[in-house]
Short mmCIF file of C-alpha atoms in Angstrom, two decimals:
data_model
loop_
_atom_site.label_atom_id
_atom_site.label_comp_id
_atom_site.label_asym_id
_atom_site.label_seq_id
_atom_site.Cartn_x
_atom_site.Cartn_y
_atom_site.Cartn_z
CA MET A 1 114.13 101.12 113.52
CA LYS A 2 111.72 101.37 116.60
CA ILE A 3 107.93 102.35 117.06
CA GLY A 4 106.73 103.00 120.42
CA LEU A 5 103.20 102.18 121.75
CA VAL A 6 101.75 104.94 123.83
CA GLY A 7 98.38 105.10 125.68
CA LEU A 8 96.54 105.94 128.64
CA PRO A 9 95.62 103.57 131.18
CA GLY A 10 92.95 101.00 130.09
CA SER A 11 93.65 101.80 126.24
CA GLY A 12 94.45 98.32 125.37
CA LYS A 13 98.07 98.86 124.53
CA SER A 14 99.46 95.94 125.88
CA THR A 15 96.89 94.00 123.90
CA CYS A 16 97.95 95.46 120.70
CA PHE A 17 101.66 94.45 121.77
CA ARG A 18 100.65 91.11 122.27
CA LEU A 19 98.76 90.90 118.94
CA LEU A 20 101.97 92.52 117.27
CA THR A 21 104.30 90.00 119.12
CA GLY A 22 102.21 87.15 119.75
CA ARG A 23 103.35 87.56 123.60
CA GLN A 24 102.38 89.31 127.00
CA HIS A 25 104.00 92.17 128.19
CA GLY A 26 106.69 91.02 130.46
CA GLY A 27 105.64 93.23 133.37
CA SER A 28 108.51 95.77 133.27
CA THR A 29 108.45 99.67 132.68
CA SER A 30 108.65 98.85 129.02
CA ASP A 31 108.73 95.76 127.05
CA VAL A 32 110.59 95.14 123.45
CA ALA A 33 110.02 92.73 120.53
CA VAL A 34 111.27 92.34 116.88
CA VAL A 35 108.32 92.04 114.53
CA GLU A 36 108.49 90.78 110.99
CA VAL A 37 106.84 93.09 108.16
CA PRO A 38 105.10 91.17 105.67
CA ASP A 39 105.95 91.98 102.36
CA PRO A 40 104.09 90.02 99.27
CA ARG A 41 106.92 91.14 97.13
CA THR A 42 109.52 88.95 98.90
CA LEU A 43 107.46 85.94 98.38
CA ARG A 44 107.02 86.57 94.78
CA ILE A 45 110.79 87.05 94.30
CA ALA A 46 111.51 83.80 96.22
CA ALA A 47 109.03 82.10 93.71
CA ILE A 48 110.76 83.49 90.82
CA TYR A 49 114.45 82.64 91.81
CA GLN A 50 113.00 79.62 93.62
CA SER A 51 114.96 80.68 96.74
CA PRO A 52 114.62 78.34 99.88
CA LYS A 53 115.14 81.26 102.57
CA ILE A 54 112.92 84.47 102.80
CA VAL A 55 114.07 87.18 104.74
CA GLN A 56 111.51 89.90 105.28
CA PRO A 57 111.69 93.10 106.90
CA GLU A 58 111.89 93.80 110.50
CA THR A 59 111.06 96.62 112.97
CA THR A 60 111.14 96.79 116.77
CA PHE A 61 107.90 97.64 118.84
CA VAL A 62 108.31 99.02 122.43
CA ASP A 63 105.25 98.67 125.04
CA LEU A 64 105.78 101.67 126.81
CA MET A 65 104.82 102.72 130.38
CA ALA A 66 101.12 104.36 130.03
CA VAL A 67 100.68 107.92 130.14
CA HIS A 68 99.13 109.71 132.88
CA GLN A 69 97.98 113.20 133.06
CA GLY A 70 100.67 115.37 134.90
CA ASP A 71 103.38 113.09 133.57
CA SER A 72 104.98 116.40 132.04
CA SER A 73 106.87 118.06 134.92
CA GLU A 74 110.63 118.21 134.18
CA GLY A 75 111.53 115.20 136.25
CA GLU A 76 108.61 113.00 134.85
CA ALA A 77 109.49 114.26 131.44
CA LEU A 78 112.82 113.07 131.52
CA SER A 79 112.04 109.66 132.63
CA LEU A 80 109.44 109.42 129.83
CA VAL A 81 112.16 110.56 127.33
CA LYS A 82 114.62 108.12 128.64
CA VAL A 83 112.39 105.36 128.00
CA ALA A 84 110.95 106.55 124.78
CA GLY A 85 113.21 108.86 123.33
CA ASP A 86 115.07 106.41 120.99
CA ALA A 87 111.86 105.39 119.29
CA ASP A 88 111.53 106.76 115.79
CA ALA A 89 107.78 106.98 115.99
CA PHE A 90 105.01 106.35 118.14
CA VAL A 91 101.47 104.57 117.82
CA LEU A 92 99.03 106.24 120.00
CA VAL A 93 96.64 103.90 121.32
CA LEU A 94 93.06 104.92 121.88
CA GLN A 95 90.24 103.33 124.36
CA CYS A 96 87.05 103.54 121.82
CA PHE A 97 85.40 100.46 123.45
CA GLY A 98 82.94 100.13 126.59
CA GLU A 99 81.10 102.81 128.40
CA LEU A 100 83.70 104.05 131.09
CA ASP A 101 87.40 104.66 131.10
CA ALA A 102 89.92 103.21 133.57
CA SER A 103 89.30 106.15 135.96
CA GLY A 104 85.50 105.48 135.70
CA ASN A 105 84.60 108.59 133.82
CA PRO A 106 82.34 108.51 130.52
CA LEU A 107 84.54 107.15 127.73
CA ASP A 108 85.65 109.85 125.37
CA PRO A 109 88.21 109.05 122.99
CA ALA A 110 88.64 112.51 121.38
CA ALA A 111 89.34 114.04 124.69
CA ASP A 112 91.96 110.93 125.33
CA LEU A 113 93.50 111.98 122.18
CA GLU A 114 93.95 115.42 123.55
CA THR A 115 95.13 114.49 126.72
CA LEU A 116 98.10 112.50 125.08
CA LEU A 117 98.77 114.97 122.80
CA LEU A 118 99.30 117.72 125.37
CA GLU A 119 101.12 115.41 127.73
CA MET A 120 103.57 114.51 124.75
CA ALA A 121 103.94 118.25 124.06
CA LEU A 122 104.32 119.14 127.65
CA THR A 123 106.85 116.73 127.94
CA ASP A 124 109.04 117.91 125.27
CA LEU A 125 108.46 121.59 126.67
CA ALA A 126 109.77 120.60 130.02
CA ILE A 127 112.91 119.41 128.35
CA VAL A 128 113.41 122.42 126.35
CA GLU A 129 112.55 125.18 129.15
CA GLY A 130 115.08 123.14 131.20
CA ARG A 131 117.55 123.34 128.59
CA ARG A 132 116.87 127.32 127.67
CA GLN A 133 117.00 128.14 131.76
CA ARG A 134 120.36 126.55 132.10
CA LEU A 135 121.58 128.39 128.91
CA ALA A 136 120.46 131.57 130.97
CA LYS A 137 122.22 131.06 133.97
CA THR A 138 125.26 130.51 132.47
CA GLY A 139 125.37 134.06 131.11
CA THR A 140 127.43 133.47 128.24
CA ARG A 141 127.58 135.76 125.42
CA ASP A 142 128.86 132.97 122.81
CA PRO A 143 127.34 133.43 119.76
CA HIS A 144 125.80 129.98 119.16
CA ALA A 145 124.20 129.94 122.77
CA HIS A 146 122.08 132.97 121.64
CA TRP A 147 121.29 130.90 118.49
CA GLU A 148 120.19 128.09 121.09
CA THR A 149 118.27 130.27 123.15
CA GLU A 150 116.47 131.77 119.81
CA VAL A 151 115.54 128.16 118.70
CA LEU A 152 114.63 126.79 121.97
CA GLU A 153 112.24 130.08 122.72
CA HIS A 154 110.31 129.61 119.20
CA CYS A 155 110.10 125.80 120.52
CA GLU A 156 108.67 126.63 123.56
CA THR A 157 105.74 129.13 122.27
CA HIS A 158 105.02 126.58 119.92
CA LEU A 159 104.69 123.62 122.60
CA SER A 160 102.76 125.85 125.30
CA ALA A 161 99.96 126.10 122.66
CA GLY A 162 99.80 121.93 122.54
CA GLY A 163 101.80 122.13 119.05
CA ALA A 164 104.10 119.45 117.73
CA LEU A 165 107.62 120.56 116.90
CA ARG A 166 107.49 118.26 113.81
CA ASP A 167 104.71 121.01 112.27
CA LEU A 168 107.21 123.90 113.13
CA ASP A 169 109.25 125.36 110.02
CA LEU A 170 112.66 124.72 111.06
CA SER A 171 115.92 124.88 109.20
CA GLU A 172 117.85 121.42 108.69
CA GLU A 173 120.57 122.79 111.11
CA GLN A 174 117.52 123.33 113.61
CA ARG A 175 116.17 120.08 113.23
CA LYS A 176 119.52 118.28 113.68
CA TYR A 177 120.21 120.58 117.08
CA LEU A 178 116.82 119.50 118.54
CA ARG A 179 117.24 115.92 117.42
CA GLY A 180 119.91 115.98 120.22
CA PHE A 181 117.18 116.13 122.80
CA SER A 182 115.39 112.96 121.73
CA LEU A 183 111.97 115.02 121.48
CA LEU A 184 108.73 113.15 121.45
CA THR A 185 106.75 115.60 119.37
CA MET A 186 109.78 115.61 116.50
CA LYS A 187 108.77 112.19 115.75
CA PRO A 188 105.79 110.90 113.34
CA TRP A 189 102.71 109.50 115.10
CA LEU A 190 100.16 107.21 114.11
CA VAL A 191 96.62 107.05 116.42
CA ALA A 192 95.44 103.64 116.94
CA LEU A 193 91.84 103.45 117.39
CA ASN A 194 91.02 100.30 119.36
CA VAL A 195 87.42 99.84 119.02
CA ALA A 196 84.74 97.01 120.12
CA GLU A 197 84.00 93.84 118.71
CA GLU A 198 80.35 95.08 118.07
CA ASP A 199 81.69 98.32 116.68
CA LEU A 200 84.24 97.56 113.99
CA VAL A 201 83.14 100.54 111.88
CA GLY A 202 84.46 102.83 114.75
CA GLU A 203 81.40 104.69 115.39
CA ARG A 204 82.58 105.57 119.19
CA ALA A 205 85.94 106.52 117.23
CA VAL A 206 84.50 109.33 115.01
CA GLY A 207 85.45 112.18 117.39
CA ALA A 208 89.06 110.84 118.10
CA ARG A 209 89.28 110.37 114.26
CA GLN A 210 88.28 113.89 113.49
CA LEU A 211 90.53 115.29 115.90
CA ALA A 212 93.48 112.90 114.40
CA GLU A 213 92.65 114.28 110.78
CA GLN A 214 92.59 117.92 112.20
CA ARG A 215 95.87 117.48 113.48
CA GLY A 216 97.56 115.94 110.42
CA LEU A 217 97.73 112.53 111.95
CA PRO A 218 97.07 109.07 110.03
CA TRP A 219 94.85 106.73 111.67
CA ILE A 220 93.74 103.36 111.96
CA ILE A 221 90.77 101.42 113.36
CA PHE A 222 90.89 97.89 114.41
CA CYS A 223 89.79 95.86 117.67
CA ALA A 224 92.77 94.52 119.40
CA ALA A 225 91.06 91.84 121.42
CA LEU A 226 89.44 90.03 118.39
CA GLU A 227 92.03 90.34 116.24
CA ALA A 228 94.17 89.00 119.02
CA GLU A 229 92.17 86.29 119.70
CA ILE A 230 91.91 85.31 115.80
CA GLU A 231 95.62 85.09 115.62
CA GLN A 232 95.49 82.47 118.68
CA LEU A 233 93.67 80.20 116.14
CA PRO A 234 95.19 77.60 113.95
CA PRO A 235 96.25 79.40 110.83
CA GLU A 236 93.92 77.21 108.60
CA GLU A 237 90.98 78.55 110.62
CA ARG A 238 91.92 82.36 110.62
CA ALA A 239 90.63 83.43 107.45
CA ALA A 240 86.93 81.93 107.96
CA PHE A 241 86.57 83.48 111.65
CA ALA A 242 87.90 86.70 110.20
CA ALA A 243 85.43 86.69 107.42
CA ASP A 244 82.47 86.12 109.85
CA TYR A 245 83.32 89.73 111.21
CA GLY A 246 83.75 91.26 107.91
CA LEU A 247 87.38 91.45 108.21
CA VAL A 248 89.55 91.21 104.89
CA GLU A 249 93.12 91.71 105.86
CA PRO A 250 94.18 90.85 109.34
CA GLY A 251 94.74 93.57 111.77
CA ARG A 252 97.91 92.82 112.79
CA GLU A 253 99.13 93.08 109.30
CA ARG A 254 97.31 96.68 108.95
CA LEU A 255 98.68 97.97 112.11
CA ILE A 256 102.33 96.67 111.37
CA HIS A 257 102.27 98.24 107.65
CA ALA A 258 100.63 101.52 108.97
CA ALA A 259 103.41 101.75 111.70
CA TYR A 260 106.04 100.69 109.19
CA ARG A 261 104.87 103.42 106.85
CA LEU A 262 105.51 106.15 109.36
CA LEU A 263 109.44 105.29 109.38
CA GLU A 264 110.32 106.94 106.01
CA VAL A 265 111.99 104.06 104.67
CA ILE A 266 111.81 102.22 101.61
CA THR A 267 112.40 98.48 101.07
CA PHE A 268 114.96 97.01 98.35
CA PHE A 269 115.59 93.42 97.76
CA THR A 270 118.33 91.05 96.88
CA GLY A 271 117.27 87.96 95.18
CA GLY A 272 118.94 84.73 93.89
CA PRO A 273 118.75 81.00 93.92
CA THR A 274 119.83 80.68 97.74
CA GLU A 275 117.62 83.79 99.51
CA ALA A 276 115.18 86.38 98.55
CA HIS A 277 115.91 89.25 101.12
CA ALA A 278 114.06 92.21 102.03
CA TRP A 279 116.21 95.33 103.39
CA THR A 280 114.99 98.86 104.66
CA LEU A 281 116.89 101.76 103.83
CA SER A 282 116.17 105.51 104.73
CA ALA A 283 114.24 107.27 102.04
CA GLY A 284 116.92 109.12 99.77
CA ALA A 285 119.88 106.84 100.29
CA THR A 286 122.01 105.90 97.42
CA ALA A 287 123.36 102.70 96.29
CA VAL A 288 126.58 102.63 97.93
CA GLU A 289 124.50 103.11 101.23
CA ALA A 290 122.24 100.06 100.01
CA ALA A 291 125.31 98.21 99.71
CA GLY A 292 126.44 99.12 103.08
CA ARG A 293 123.12 97.51 104.63
CA ILE A 294 123.86 94.18 102.90
CA HIS A 295 127.79 94.09 103.98
CA THR A 296 130.41 96.49 104.64
CA ASP A 297 132.66 94.86 102.16
CA LEU A 298 130.29 95.65 99.39
CA GLU A 299 130.23 99.31 100.33
CA LYS A 300 133.92 99.58 100.61
CA GLY A 301 134.50 97.72 97.61
CA PHE A 302 131.36 99.10 95.60
CA ILE A 303 131.83 99.59 91.77
CA ARG A 304 128.11 99.67 90.43
CA ALA A 305 124.76 98.48 91.48
CA GLU A 306 122.51 96.39 88.53
CA VAL A 307 118.99 97.18 89.22
CA ILE A 308 115.66 95.71 88.48
CA SER A 309 112.43 96.82 89.42
CA PHE A 310 109.95 94.61 90.88
CA GLN A 311 107.51 95.47 88.54
CA ASP A 312 109.63 94.40 85.83
CA LEU A 313 110.32 91.45 87.14
CA GLU A 314 106.73 90.65 88.31
CA GLU A 315 105.88 91.33 84.68
CA MET A 316 108.32 89.37 82.75
CA GLY A 317 108.38 86.66 85.09
CA SER A 318 112.30 86.23 85.22
CA GLU A 319 115.63 87.70 85.46
CA LYS A 320 116.91 86.72 82.03
CA SER A 321 113.48 87.86 80.56
CA VAL A 322 114.17 91.44 82.36
CA LYS A 323 117.68 91.32 80.50
CA GLU A 324 116.61 90.46 77.27
CA HIS A 325 114.08 93.16 77.28
CA GLY A 326 117.00 95.72 78.16
CA ARG A 327 115.15 96.64 81.69
CA LEU A 328 118.02 95.74 83.84
CA ARG A 329 119.61 99.21 84.47
CA VAL A 330 123.14 100.00 85.33
CA GLU A 331 123.68 102.55 88.28
CA GLY A 332 126.27 104.25 90.34
CA ARG A 333 127.16 105.10 93.75
CA THR A 334 124.98 108.34 94.11
CA TYR A 335 121.80 106.53 92.29
CA VAL A 336 119.00 106.92 94.88
CA VAL A 337 117.31 103.53 95.57
CA LYS A 338 113.56 103.39 95.15
CA ASP A 339 111.17 101.21 96.67
CA GLY A 340 110.88 97.86 95.12
CA ASP A 341 114.59 98.15 93.36
CA ILE A 342 116.16 94.57 93.26
CA LEU A 343 120.08 95.44 93.31
CA PHE A 344 122.88 93.37 92.47
CA ILE A 345 125.84 95.07 93.85
CA ARG A 346 129.43 94.57 91.96
CA PHE A 347 132.18 95.11 93.90
CA SER A 348 135.99 94.57 94.03
CA ARG A 349 137.30 92.38 96.96
#
């Protein structure tokens, strides 16, 4: 799973990348890093099974090139989609600190959010228009081409008004077709309000927050510069330093978890005396698909899944106790795995 960081120049986007990954942007068009997603449940499972090895979920963050107003011509749109199109979700980083933006204009985070939303919609519009125009030039009477044209025209109308395609009422067939274009507004977004150290409650970000809520977008407030500074401290000093600023949960973890929630995935676990392992899986996936995430041999030879919920394991304290209370379940191939399930896959070799 891949999450793209998007922002206007000066938004602090690359500082966010440094906060998330612990390293500077490499200076290329985009930079990529794999980040561990801290899940306390993995640690608890490891403690119960006395597992010496712990494997947390991971996701990939990409620090994308800064968006500039006017990037949405077809040529620029294709360039942006080429770089960002394979992202599964986006974090829109907004500058909510200082008096002036990077262009020397008075700071207006809500206007910056409008710009980002519009540029991403216009980027998609350029792609959609280009495809429709190419279909029109062929002059084909193919019924599927007619169907494509109708879908594209419907999207054009919505995008021209600055709307996002994920908000359109589309059939699954239409969504599957549009996914082939890697359109940016088909994907989930998180608005990251990057505030100043002296404004941790986000007074400068109120307008942008309200706009995000109007658009149905989740948001998070944090100070990337301060949080990145805290992450550079020795681990034993971080909590006290953060407490001085009234910070309860590290901003890095809050941002990672907020972004991770965009991906529409669940976390299931495997546990034992050698390893406690957290695995990501698409929401709605089945037990046999979960087996395939662990190893293809488990998927091919799948017989059944023995399932314990994390809540039951934590409450009862051991796998043995869970079994004694009759809380271990046996499920077949089509069982839909739930977040927090601990799976034991039985398979034929």
